[in-house]
Coordinates of C-alpha atoms in Angstrom, one line a residue:
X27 CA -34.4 3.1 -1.1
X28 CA -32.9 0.0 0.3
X29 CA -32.1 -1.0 3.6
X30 CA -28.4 -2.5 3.8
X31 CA -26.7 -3.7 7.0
X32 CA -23.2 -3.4 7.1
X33 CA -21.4 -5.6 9.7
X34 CA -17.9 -4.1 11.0
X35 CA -17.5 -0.1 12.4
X36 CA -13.6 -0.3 11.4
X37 CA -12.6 1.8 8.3
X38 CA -13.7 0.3 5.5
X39 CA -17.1 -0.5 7.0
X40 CA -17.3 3.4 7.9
X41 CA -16.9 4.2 4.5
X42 CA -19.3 1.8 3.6
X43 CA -21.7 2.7 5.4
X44 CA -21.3 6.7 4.7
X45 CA -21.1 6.0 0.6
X46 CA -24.3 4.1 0.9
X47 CA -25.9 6.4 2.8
X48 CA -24.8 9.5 0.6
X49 CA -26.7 7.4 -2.0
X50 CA -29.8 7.6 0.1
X51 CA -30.1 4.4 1.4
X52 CA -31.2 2.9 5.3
X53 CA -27.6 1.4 6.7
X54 CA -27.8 -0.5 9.9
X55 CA -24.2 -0.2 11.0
X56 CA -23.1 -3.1 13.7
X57 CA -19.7 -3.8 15.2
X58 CA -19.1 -6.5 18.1
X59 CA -16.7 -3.7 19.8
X60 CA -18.0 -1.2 22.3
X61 CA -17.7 2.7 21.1
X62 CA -14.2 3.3 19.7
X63 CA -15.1 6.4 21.3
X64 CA -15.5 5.6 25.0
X65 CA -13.1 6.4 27.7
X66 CA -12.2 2.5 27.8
X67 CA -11.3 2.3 24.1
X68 CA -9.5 5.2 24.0
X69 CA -7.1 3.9 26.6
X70 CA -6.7 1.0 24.4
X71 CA -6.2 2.1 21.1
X72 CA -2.4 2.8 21.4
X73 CA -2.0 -1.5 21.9
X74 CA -3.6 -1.9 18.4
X75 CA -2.7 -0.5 15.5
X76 CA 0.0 0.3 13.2
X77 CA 0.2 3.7 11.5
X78 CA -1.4 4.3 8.5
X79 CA -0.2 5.6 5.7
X80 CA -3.0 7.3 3.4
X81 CA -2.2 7.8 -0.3
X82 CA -3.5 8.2 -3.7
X83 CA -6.3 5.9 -3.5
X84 CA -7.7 6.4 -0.4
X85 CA -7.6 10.1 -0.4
X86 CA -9.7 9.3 -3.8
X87 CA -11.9 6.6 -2.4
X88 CA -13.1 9.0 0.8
X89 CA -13.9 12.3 -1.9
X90 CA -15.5 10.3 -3.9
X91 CA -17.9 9.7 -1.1
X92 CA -17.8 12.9 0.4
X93 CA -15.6 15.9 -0.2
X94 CA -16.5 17.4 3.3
X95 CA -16.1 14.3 5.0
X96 CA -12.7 13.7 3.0
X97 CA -11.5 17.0 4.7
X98 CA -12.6 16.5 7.9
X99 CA -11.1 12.8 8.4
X100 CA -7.9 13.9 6.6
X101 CA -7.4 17.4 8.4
X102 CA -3.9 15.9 10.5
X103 CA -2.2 14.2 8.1
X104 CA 1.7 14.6 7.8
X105 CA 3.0 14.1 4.5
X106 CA 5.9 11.9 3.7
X107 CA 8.3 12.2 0.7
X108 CA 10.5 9.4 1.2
X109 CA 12.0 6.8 3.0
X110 CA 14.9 7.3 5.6
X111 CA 17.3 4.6 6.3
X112 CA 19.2 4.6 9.3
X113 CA 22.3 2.4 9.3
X114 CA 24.3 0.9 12.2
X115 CA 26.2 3.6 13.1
X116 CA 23.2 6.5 13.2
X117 CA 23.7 7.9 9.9
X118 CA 20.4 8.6 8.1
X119 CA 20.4 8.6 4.4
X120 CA 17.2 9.4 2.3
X121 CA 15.4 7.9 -0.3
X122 CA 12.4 9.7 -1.9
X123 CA 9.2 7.9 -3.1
X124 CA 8.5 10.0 -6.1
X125 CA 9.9 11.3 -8.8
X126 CA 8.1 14.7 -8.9
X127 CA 7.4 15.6 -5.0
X128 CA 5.0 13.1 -4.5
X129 CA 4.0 12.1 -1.1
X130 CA 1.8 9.6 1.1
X131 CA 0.6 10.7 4.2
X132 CA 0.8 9.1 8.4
X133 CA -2.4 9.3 10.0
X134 CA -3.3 7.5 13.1
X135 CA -5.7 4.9 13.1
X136 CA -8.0 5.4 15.9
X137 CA -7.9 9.1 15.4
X138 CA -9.4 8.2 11.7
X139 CA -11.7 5.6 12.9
X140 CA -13.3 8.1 15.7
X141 CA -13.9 10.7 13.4
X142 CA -15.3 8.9 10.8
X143 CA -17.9 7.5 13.3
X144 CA -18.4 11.3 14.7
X145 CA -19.7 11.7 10.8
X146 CA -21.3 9.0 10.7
X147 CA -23.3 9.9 14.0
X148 CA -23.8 13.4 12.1
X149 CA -25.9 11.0 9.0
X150 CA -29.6 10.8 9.5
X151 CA -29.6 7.5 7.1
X152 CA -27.0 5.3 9.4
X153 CA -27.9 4.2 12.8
X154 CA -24.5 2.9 15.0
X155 CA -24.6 -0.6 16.9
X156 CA -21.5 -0.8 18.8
X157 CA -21.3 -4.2 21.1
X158 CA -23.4 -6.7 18.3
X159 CA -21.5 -9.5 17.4
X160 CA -22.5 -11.1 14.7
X161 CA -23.4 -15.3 15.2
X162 CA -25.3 -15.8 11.8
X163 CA -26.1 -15.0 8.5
X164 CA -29.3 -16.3 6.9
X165 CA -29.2 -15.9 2.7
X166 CA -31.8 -16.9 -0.1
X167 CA -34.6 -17.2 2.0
X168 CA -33.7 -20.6 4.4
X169 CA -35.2 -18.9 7.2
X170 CA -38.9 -19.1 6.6
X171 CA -39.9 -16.3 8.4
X172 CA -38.2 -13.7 6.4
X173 CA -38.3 -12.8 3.0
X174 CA -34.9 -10.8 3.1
X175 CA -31.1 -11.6 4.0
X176 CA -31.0 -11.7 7.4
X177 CA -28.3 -11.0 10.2
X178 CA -28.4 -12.6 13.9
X179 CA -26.3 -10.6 16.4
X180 CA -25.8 -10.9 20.6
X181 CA -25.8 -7.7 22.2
X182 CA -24.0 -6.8 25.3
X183 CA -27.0 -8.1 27.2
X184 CA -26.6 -11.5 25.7
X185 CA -29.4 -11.0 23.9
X186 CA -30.2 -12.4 20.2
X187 CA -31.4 -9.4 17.4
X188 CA -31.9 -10.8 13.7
X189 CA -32.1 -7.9 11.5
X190 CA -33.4 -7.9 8.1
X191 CA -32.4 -6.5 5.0
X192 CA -31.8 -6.1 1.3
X193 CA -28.3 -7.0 1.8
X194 CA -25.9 -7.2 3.7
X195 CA -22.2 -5.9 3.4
X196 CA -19.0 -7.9 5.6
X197 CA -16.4 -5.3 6.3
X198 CA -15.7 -7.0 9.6
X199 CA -11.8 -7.8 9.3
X200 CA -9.2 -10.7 8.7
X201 CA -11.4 -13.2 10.8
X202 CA -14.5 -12.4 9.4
X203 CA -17.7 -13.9 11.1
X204 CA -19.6 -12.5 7.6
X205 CA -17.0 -14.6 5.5
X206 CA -17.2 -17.6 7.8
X207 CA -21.3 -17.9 7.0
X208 CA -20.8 -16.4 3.3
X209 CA -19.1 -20.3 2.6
X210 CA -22.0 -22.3 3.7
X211 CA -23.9 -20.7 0.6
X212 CA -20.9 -20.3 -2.2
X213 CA -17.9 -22.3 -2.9
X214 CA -15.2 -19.9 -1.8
X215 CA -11.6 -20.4 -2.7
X216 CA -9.5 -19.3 0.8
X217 CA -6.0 -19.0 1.4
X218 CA -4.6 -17.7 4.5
X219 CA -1.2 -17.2 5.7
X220 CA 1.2 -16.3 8.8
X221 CA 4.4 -14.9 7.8
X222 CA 7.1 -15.5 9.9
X223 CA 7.2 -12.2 11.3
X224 CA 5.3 -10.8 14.4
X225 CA 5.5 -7.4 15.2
X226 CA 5.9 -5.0 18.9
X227 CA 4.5 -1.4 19.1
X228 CA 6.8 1.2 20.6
X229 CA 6.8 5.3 20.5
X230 CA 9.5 7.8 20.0
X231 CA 8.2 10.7 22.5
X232 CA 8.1 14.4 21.2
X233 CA 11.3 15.9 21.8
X234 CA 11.6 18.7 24.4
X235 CA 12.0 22.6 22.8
X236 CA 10.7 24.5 20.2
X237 CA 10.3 21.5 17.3
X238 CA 8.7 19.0 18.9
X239 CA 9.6 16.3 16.2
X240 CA 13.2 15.0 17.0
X241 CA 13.7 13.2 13.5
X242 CA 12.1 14.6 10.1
X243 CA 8.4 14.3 10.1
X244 CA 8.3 13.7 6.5
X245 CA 9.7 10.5 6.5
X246 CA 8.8 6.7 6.9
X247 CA 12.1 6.2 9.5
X248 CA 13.4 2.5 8.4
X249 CA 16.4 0.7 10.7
X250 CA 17.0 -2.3 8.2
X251 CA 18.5 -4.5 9.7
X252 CA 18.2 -8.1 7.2
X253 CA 16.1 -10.4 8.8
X254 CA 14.1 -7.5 11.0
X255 CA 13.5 -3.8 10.9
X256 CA 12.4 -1.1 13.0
X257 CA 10.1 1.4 11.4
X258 CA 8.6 5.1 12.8
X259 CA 5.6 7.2 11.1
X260 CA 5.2 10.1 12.8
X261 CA 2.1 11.8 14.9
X262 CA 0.9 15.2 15.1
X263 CA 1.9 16.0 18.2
X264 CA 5.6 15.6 17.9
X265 CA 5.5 12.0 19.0
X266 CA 6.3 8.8 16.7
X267 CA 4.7 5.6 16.4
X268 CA 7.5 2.7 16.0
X269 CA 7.7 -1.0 15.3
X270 CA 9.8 -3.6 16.0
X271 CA 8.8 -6.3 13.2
X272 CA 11.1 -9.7 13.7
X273 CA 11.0 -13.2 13.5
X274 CA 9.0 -14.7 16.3
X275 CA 11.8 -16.9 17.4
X276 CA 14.0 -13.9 17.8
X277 CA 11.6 -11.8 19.2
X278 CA 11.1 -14.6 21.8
X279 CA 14.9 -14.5 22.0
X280 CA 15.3 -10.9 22.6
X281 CA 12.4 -10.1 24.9
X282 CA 13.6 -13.3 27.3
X283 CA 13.9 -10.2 29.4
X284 CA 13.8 -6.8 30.3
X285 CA 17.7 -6.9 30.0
X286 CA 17.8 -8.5 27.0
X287 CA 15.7 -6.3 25.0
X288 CA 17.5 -3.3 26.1
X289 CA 20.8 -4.8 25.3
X290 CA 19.5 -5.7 21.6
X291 CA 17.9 -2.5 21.0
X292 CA 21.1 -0.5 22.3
X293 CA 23.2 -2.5 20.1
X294 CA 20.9 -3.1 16.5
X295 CA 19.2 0.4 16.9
X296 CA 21.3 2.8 18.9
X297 CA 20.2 5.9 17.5
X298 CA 16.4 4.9 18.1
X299 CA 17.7 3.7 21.4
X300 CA 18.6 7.2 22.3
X301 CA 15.3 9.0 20.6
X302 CA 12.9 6.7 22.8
X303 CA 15.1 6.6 25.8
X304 CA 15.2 3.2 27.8
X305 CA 12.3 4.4 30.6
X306 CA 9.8 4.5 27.0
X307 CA 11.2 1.5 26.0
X308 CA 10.8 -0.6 29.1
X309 CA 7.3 0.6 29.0
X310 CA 6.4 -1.0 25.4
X311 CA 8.2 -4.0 26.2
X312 CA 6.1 -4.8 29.4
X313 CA 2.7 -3.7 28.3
X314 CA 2.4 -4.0 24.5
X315 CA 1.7 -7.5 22.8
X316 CA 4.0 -9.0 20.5
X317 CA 1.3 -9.6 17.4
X318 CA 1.2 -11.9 14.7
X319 CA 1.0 -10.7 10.9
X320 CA -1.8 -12.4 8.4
X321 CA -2.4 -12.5 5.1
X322 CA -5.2 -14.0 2.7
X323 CA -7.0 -14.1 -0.5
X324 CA -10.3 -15.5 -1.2
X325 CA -12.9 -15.7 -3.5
X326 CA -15.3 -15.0 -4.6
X327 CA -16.6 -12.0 -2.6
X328 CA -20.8 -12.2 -3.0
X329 CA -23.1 -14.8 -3.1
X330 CA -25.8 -13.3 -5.6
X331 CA -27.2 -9.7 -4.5
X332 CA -27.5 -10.9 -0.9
X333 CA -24.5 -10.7 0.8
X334 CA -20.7 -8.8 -0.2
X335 CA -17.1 -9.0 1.5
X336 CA -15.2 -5.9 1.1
X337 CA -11.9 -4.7 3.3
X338 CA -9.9 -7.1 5.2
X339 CA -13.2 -9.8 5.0
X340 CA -12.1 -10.1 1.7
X341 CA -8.4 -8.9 1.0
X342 CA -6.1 -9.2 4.3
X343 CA -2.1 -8.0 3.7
X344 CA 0.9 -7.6 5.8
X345 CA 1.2 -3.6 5.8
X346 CA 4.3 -3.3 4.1
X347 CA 3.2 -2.1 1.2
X348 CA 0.9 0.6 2.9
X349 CA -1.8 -0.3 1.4
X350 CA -4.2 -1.9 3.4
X351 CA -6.6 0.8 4.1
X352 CA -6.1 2.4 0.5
X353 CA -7.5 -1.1 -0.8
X354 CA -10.1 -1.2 1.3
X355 CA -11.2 2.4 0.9
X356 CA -10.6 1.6 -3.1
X357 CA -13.3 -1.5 -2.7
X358 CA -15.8 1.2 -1.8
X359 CA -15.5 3.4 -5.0
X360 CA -15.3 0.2 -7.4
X361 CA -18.7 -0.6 -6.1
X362 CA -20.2 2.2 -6.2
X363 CA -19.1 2.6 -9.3
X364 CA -20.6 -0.7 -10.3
X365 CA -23.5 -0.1 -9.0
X366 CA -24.1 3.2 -11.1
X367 CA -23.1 1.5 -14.2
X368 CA -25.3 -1.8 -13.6
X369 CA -28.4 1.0 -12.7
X370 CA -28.5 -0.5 -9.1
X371 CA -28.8 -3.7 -10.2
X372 CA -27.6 -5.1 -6.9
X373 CA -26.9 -8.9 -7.8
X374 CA -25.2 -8.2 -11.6
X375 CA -23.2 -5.3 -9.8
X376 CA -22.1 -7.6 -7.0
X377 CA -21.2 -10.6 -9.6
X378 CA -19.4 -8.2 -11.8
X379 CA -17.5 -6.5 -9.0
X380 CA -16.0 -10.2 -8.0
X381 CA -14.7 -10.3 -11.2
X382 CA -13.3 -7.4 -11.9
X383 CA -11.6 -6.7 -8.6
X384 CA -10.5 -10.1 -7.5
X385 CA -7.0 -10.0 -9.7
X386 CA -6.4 -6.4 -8.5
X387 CA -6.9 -7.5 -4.9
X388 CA -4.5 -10.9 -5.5
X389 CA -1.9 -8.4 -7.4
X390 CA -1.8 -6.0 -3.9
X391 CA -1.8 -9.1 -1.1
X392 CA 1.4 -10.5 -3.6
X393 CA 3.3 -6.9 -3.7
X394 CA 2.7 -6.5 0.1
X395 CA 4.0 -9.7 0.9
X396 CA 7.3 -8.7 -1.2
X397 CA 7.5 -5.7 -0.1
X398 CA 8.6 -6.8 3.6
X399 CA 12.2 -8.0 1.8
X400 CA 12.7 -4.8 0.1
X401 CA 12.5 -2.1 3.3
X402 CA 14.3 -4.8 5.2
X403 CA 17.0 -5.5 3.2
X404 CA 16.5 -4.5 -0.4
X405 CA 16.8 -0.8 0.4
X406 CA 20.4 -1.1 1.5
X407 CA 21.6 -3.5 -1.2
X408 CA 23.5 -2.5 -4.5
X409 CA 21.8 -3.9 -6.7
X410 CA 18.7 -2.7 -5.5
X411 CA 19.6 0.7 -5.6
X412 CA 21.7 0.9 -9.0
X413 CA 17.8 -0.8 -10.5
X414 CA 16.2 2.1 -8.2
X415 CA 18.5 4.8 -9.8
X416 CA 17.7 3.6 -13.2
X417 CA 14.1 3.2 -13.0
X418 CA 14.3 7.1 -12.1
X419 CA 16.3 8.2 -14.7
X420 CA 13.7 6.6 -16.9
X421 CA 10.6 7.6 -15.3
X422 CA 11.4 10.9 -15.5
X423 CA 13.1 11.1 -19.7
X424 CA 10.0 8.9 -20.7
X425 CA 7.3 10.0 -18.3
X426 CA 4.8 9.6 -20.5
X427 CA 5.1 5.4 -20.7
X428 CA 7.5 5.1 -17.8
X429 CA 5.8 5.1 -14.3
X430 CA 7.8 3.2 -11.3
X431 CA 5.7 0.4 -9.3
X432 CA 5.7 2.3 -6.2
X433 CA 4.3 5.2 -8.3
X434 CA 1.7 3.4 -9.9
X435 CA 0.2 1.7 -6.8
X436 CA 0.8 4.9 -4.7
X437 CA 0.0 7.9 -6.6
X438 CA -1.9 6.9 -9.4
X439 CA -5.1 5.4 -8.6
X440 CA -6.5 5.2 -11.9
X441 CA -3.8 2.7 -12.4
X442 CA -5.4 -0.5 -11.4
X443 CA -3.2 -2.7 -9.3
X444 CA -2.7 -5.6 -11.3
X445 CA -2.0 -3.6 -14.3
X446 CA 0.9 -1.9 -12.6
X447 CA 1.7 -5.4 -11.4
X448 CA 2.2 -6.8 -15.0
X449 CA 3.8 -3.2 -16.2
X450 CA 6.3 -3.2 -13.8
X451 CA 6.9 -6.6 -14.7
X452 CA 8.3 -5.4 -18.4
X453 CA 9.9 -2.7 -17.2
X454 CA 12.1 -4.7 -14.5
X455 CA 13.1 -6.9 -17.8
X456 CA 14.2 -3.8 -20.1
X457 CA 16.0 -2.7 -16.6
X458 CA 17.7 -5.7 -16.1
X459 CA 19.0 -5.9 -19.8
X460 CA 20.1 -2.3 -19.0
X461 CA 22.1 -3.3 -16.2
X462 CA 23.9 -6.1 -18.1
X463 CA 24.6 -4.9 -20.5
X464 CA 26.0 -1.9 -18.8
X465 CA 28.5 -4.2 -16.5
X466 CA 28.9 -6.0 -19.8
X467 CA 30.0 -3.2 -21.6
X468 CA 31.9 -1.7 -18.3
X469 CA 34.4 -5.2 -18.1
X470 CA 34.7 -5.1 -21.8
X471 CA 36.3 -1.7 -21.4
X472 CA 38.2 -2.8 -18.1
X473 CA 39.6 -5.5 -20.0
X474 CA 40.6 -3.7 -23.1
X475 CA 42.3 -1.3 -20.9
X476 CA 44.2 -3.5 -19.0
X477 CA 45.0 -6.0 -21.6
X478 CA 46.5 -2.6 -23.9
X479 CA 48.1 -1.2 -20.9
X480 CA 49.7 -4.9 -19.7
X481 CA 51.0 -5.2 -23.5
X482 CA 52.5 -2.0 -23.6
X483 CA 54.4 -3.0 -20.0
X484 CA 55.4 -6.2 -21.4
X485 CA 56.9 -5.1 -24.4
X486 CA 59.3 -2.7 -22.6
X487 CA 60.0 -5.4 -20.0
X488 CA 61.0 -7.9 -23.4
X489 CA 63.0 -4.9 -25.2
X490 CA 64.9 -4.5 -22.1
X491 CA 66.0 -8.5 -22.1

């Protein structure tokens, strides 16, 4: 049995915990944050967080840990089959994500998060430290009093706690403390990067009557609108969870004031404007923050059997591809499958997990990134949607070697993510051929046509001279 410690109580360091601890293990769970659970947090939680949107490898990820606890966590879900674009003038017009029914899934986040710790509470191998922030991490024995990897946390009292352990695993987020220590002892490649976009939470309230939802449920709502986007997941009780995403020099623009933000939602977003209604939207504008969006890549994750990033400590993307939490969850079944094959071997299966997920990991961060262009322009372009339409037609008359990207990284998660990267690759080539050589073909004909039919008309003009 080993004793692990496992700093961050977000998602991916709940599911850390719990697969460890379904493995029989000790886990010391630790998060600087007081109780998502409390009455304090739970006022807060609606400031935070974008939806989620829970798919193929998650869902996969949290059985493999737990079937039960898989249930449980994902008992409110709402499927969704496809986008839905709304353009300027209110019209809605539907694009689905599969090609055979497939769907990912809204959940909220701190609805997740909550019940994964009421599990985790339930688990006689994890005990929960909420308010521990984590100052230091001691590896390959420089603190002479330990033999072990040890952790240094202040508690809410200001107190210091060092905890040792076999190892220790850093699930705690984009600004890792873990990941900020883990560089003293390895020489980690880091990349980090603000896109110019920050984003502002708002709601759509259930509607009044018998359906509660006033839009489809079963639909990511997206307001494209070039260089920003609105976007809506829906919640279980009728309600939807919206975001403005924008430039931060035009979000500065538009929210110079109460007035102005009205004025530009009425006018890029009417029919959204009518759903939220402006008393809902005056509310989001004055008390929720305008956030920035990261992104970064580093590596590698480990420094020998001591110490392991995994989540957004390792692997943080903008959420445009949906993805965020499916990686992380993902992270959690790689190792543990690593760990069975290398027989518990705890430093091999840490090395070897570096190296095989580090190019799946850069392959996801890169399609998120690219992502953002599609939904907020691509999906109302021409071109984009003639490629779309073909990629269908051939994903479904040569299914069997013919899989879209959004199908691989989505629904198939035995497909790893840079292998769909470099597959969708070819197939955008052979597409692209397609499409030339269809308009190639398409002006040849116009040509022919009009250079018969202009030949025929100039010869009677002549015979008449």
């Amino acid at each position: 049995m080993h004793e692990v410690t496992v700093v961050g109580a977000g998602l991916v360091g709940c599911l850390a915990a719990l697969a460890f601890a379904e493995r029989g293990h000790k886990v010391a769970l630790y998060d600087s944050r007081p109780d998502l659970r409390s009455e304090a947090e739970l006022k807060n939680a609606s400031l935070r967080s974008i939806n989620l949107a829970v798919s193929a490898r998650g869902i996969e990820a949290l059985r493999s840990v737990d079937t039960k606890m898989a249930e449980r966590v994902l008992a409110d879900i709402i499927p969704m089959y496809g986008r839905m674009i709304h353009d300027l003038q209110g019209e809605q017009h539907p694009q689905n994500y599969g090609l055979w029914g497939e769907c990912i899934n809204s959940i909220d986040r701190a609805q997740l998060n909550r019940t994964m710790l009421d599990v985790i509470e339930d688990n006689a191998n994890i005990t929960f430290f909420p308010e521990h922030k984590l100052t230091n991490v001691s590896l390959s024995r420089e603190h002479k009093k330990y033999q072990r990897p040890t952790a240094t946390f202040e508690t809410r009292e200001k107190e210091e706690r060092v905890v040792e352990s076999d190892y220790i695993i850093g699930a705690d987020g984009a600004f890792s403390k873990t990941r900020d220590r883990l560089q003293r002892y390895v020489r980690m490649n880091y990349a980090q990067q603000y896109i110019d976009c920050v984003y502002l939470e708002l709601k759509i309230p259930k509607a009044e009557g018998k359906d509660p939802f006033s839009i489809s449920p079963n639909h990511l709502h997206i307001w494209p609108r070039h260089q920003y986007m609105l976007i809506a997941l829906a919640n279980g009780d009728g309600s939807f969870t919206s975001t403005l995403f924008a430039p931060p020099k035009l979000m500065e623009r538009v929210c110079e004031s109460k007035d102005t933000f009205l004025t530009f939602f009425r006018e890029q977003f009417p029919d959204a404007y009518a759903l939220m209604g402006e008393h809902q939207i005056v509310e989001s504008y004055e008390n929720n923050p305008r956030s920035p969006l990261v992104s970064l890549k580093c590596s590698p994750y480990n420094h020998k059997g001591e110490c392991l990033l995994v989540g957004d400590a390792a692997h943080c993307m903008v959420p445009f591809y949906g993805q965020g939490m499916n990686a992380g969850f993902e992270d959690i079944r790689v190792l543990m499958e690593i760990l069975d094959e290398k027989q518990w071997n705890v430093e091999e299966a840490f090395n070897t997990y570096t190296e095989r997920r580090h190019k799946d990991l850069v392959a996801i961060v890169d399609l998120a990134m690219r992502n953002y262009v599609e939904m907020s322009h691509s999906v109302v372009s021409l071109p984009y949607l003639i490629r779309k339409k073909v990629d269908g037609v051939l994903g479904r008359v040569f299914s069997s070697v013919w899989v879209p990207l959004y199908s691989m990284v989505s629904f198939r998660a035995d497909i790893p993510y840079s292998e769909a990267l470099s597959r969708s690759a070819r197939q955008d080539r052979i597409i692209g051929n397609i499409v030339n050589w269809t308009s190639l073909t398409g002006l040849v004909g116009v040509g022919a046509l009009v250079y018969f039919k202009g030949r025929h008309f100039f010869d009677r003009v002549f015979d008449r001279v």
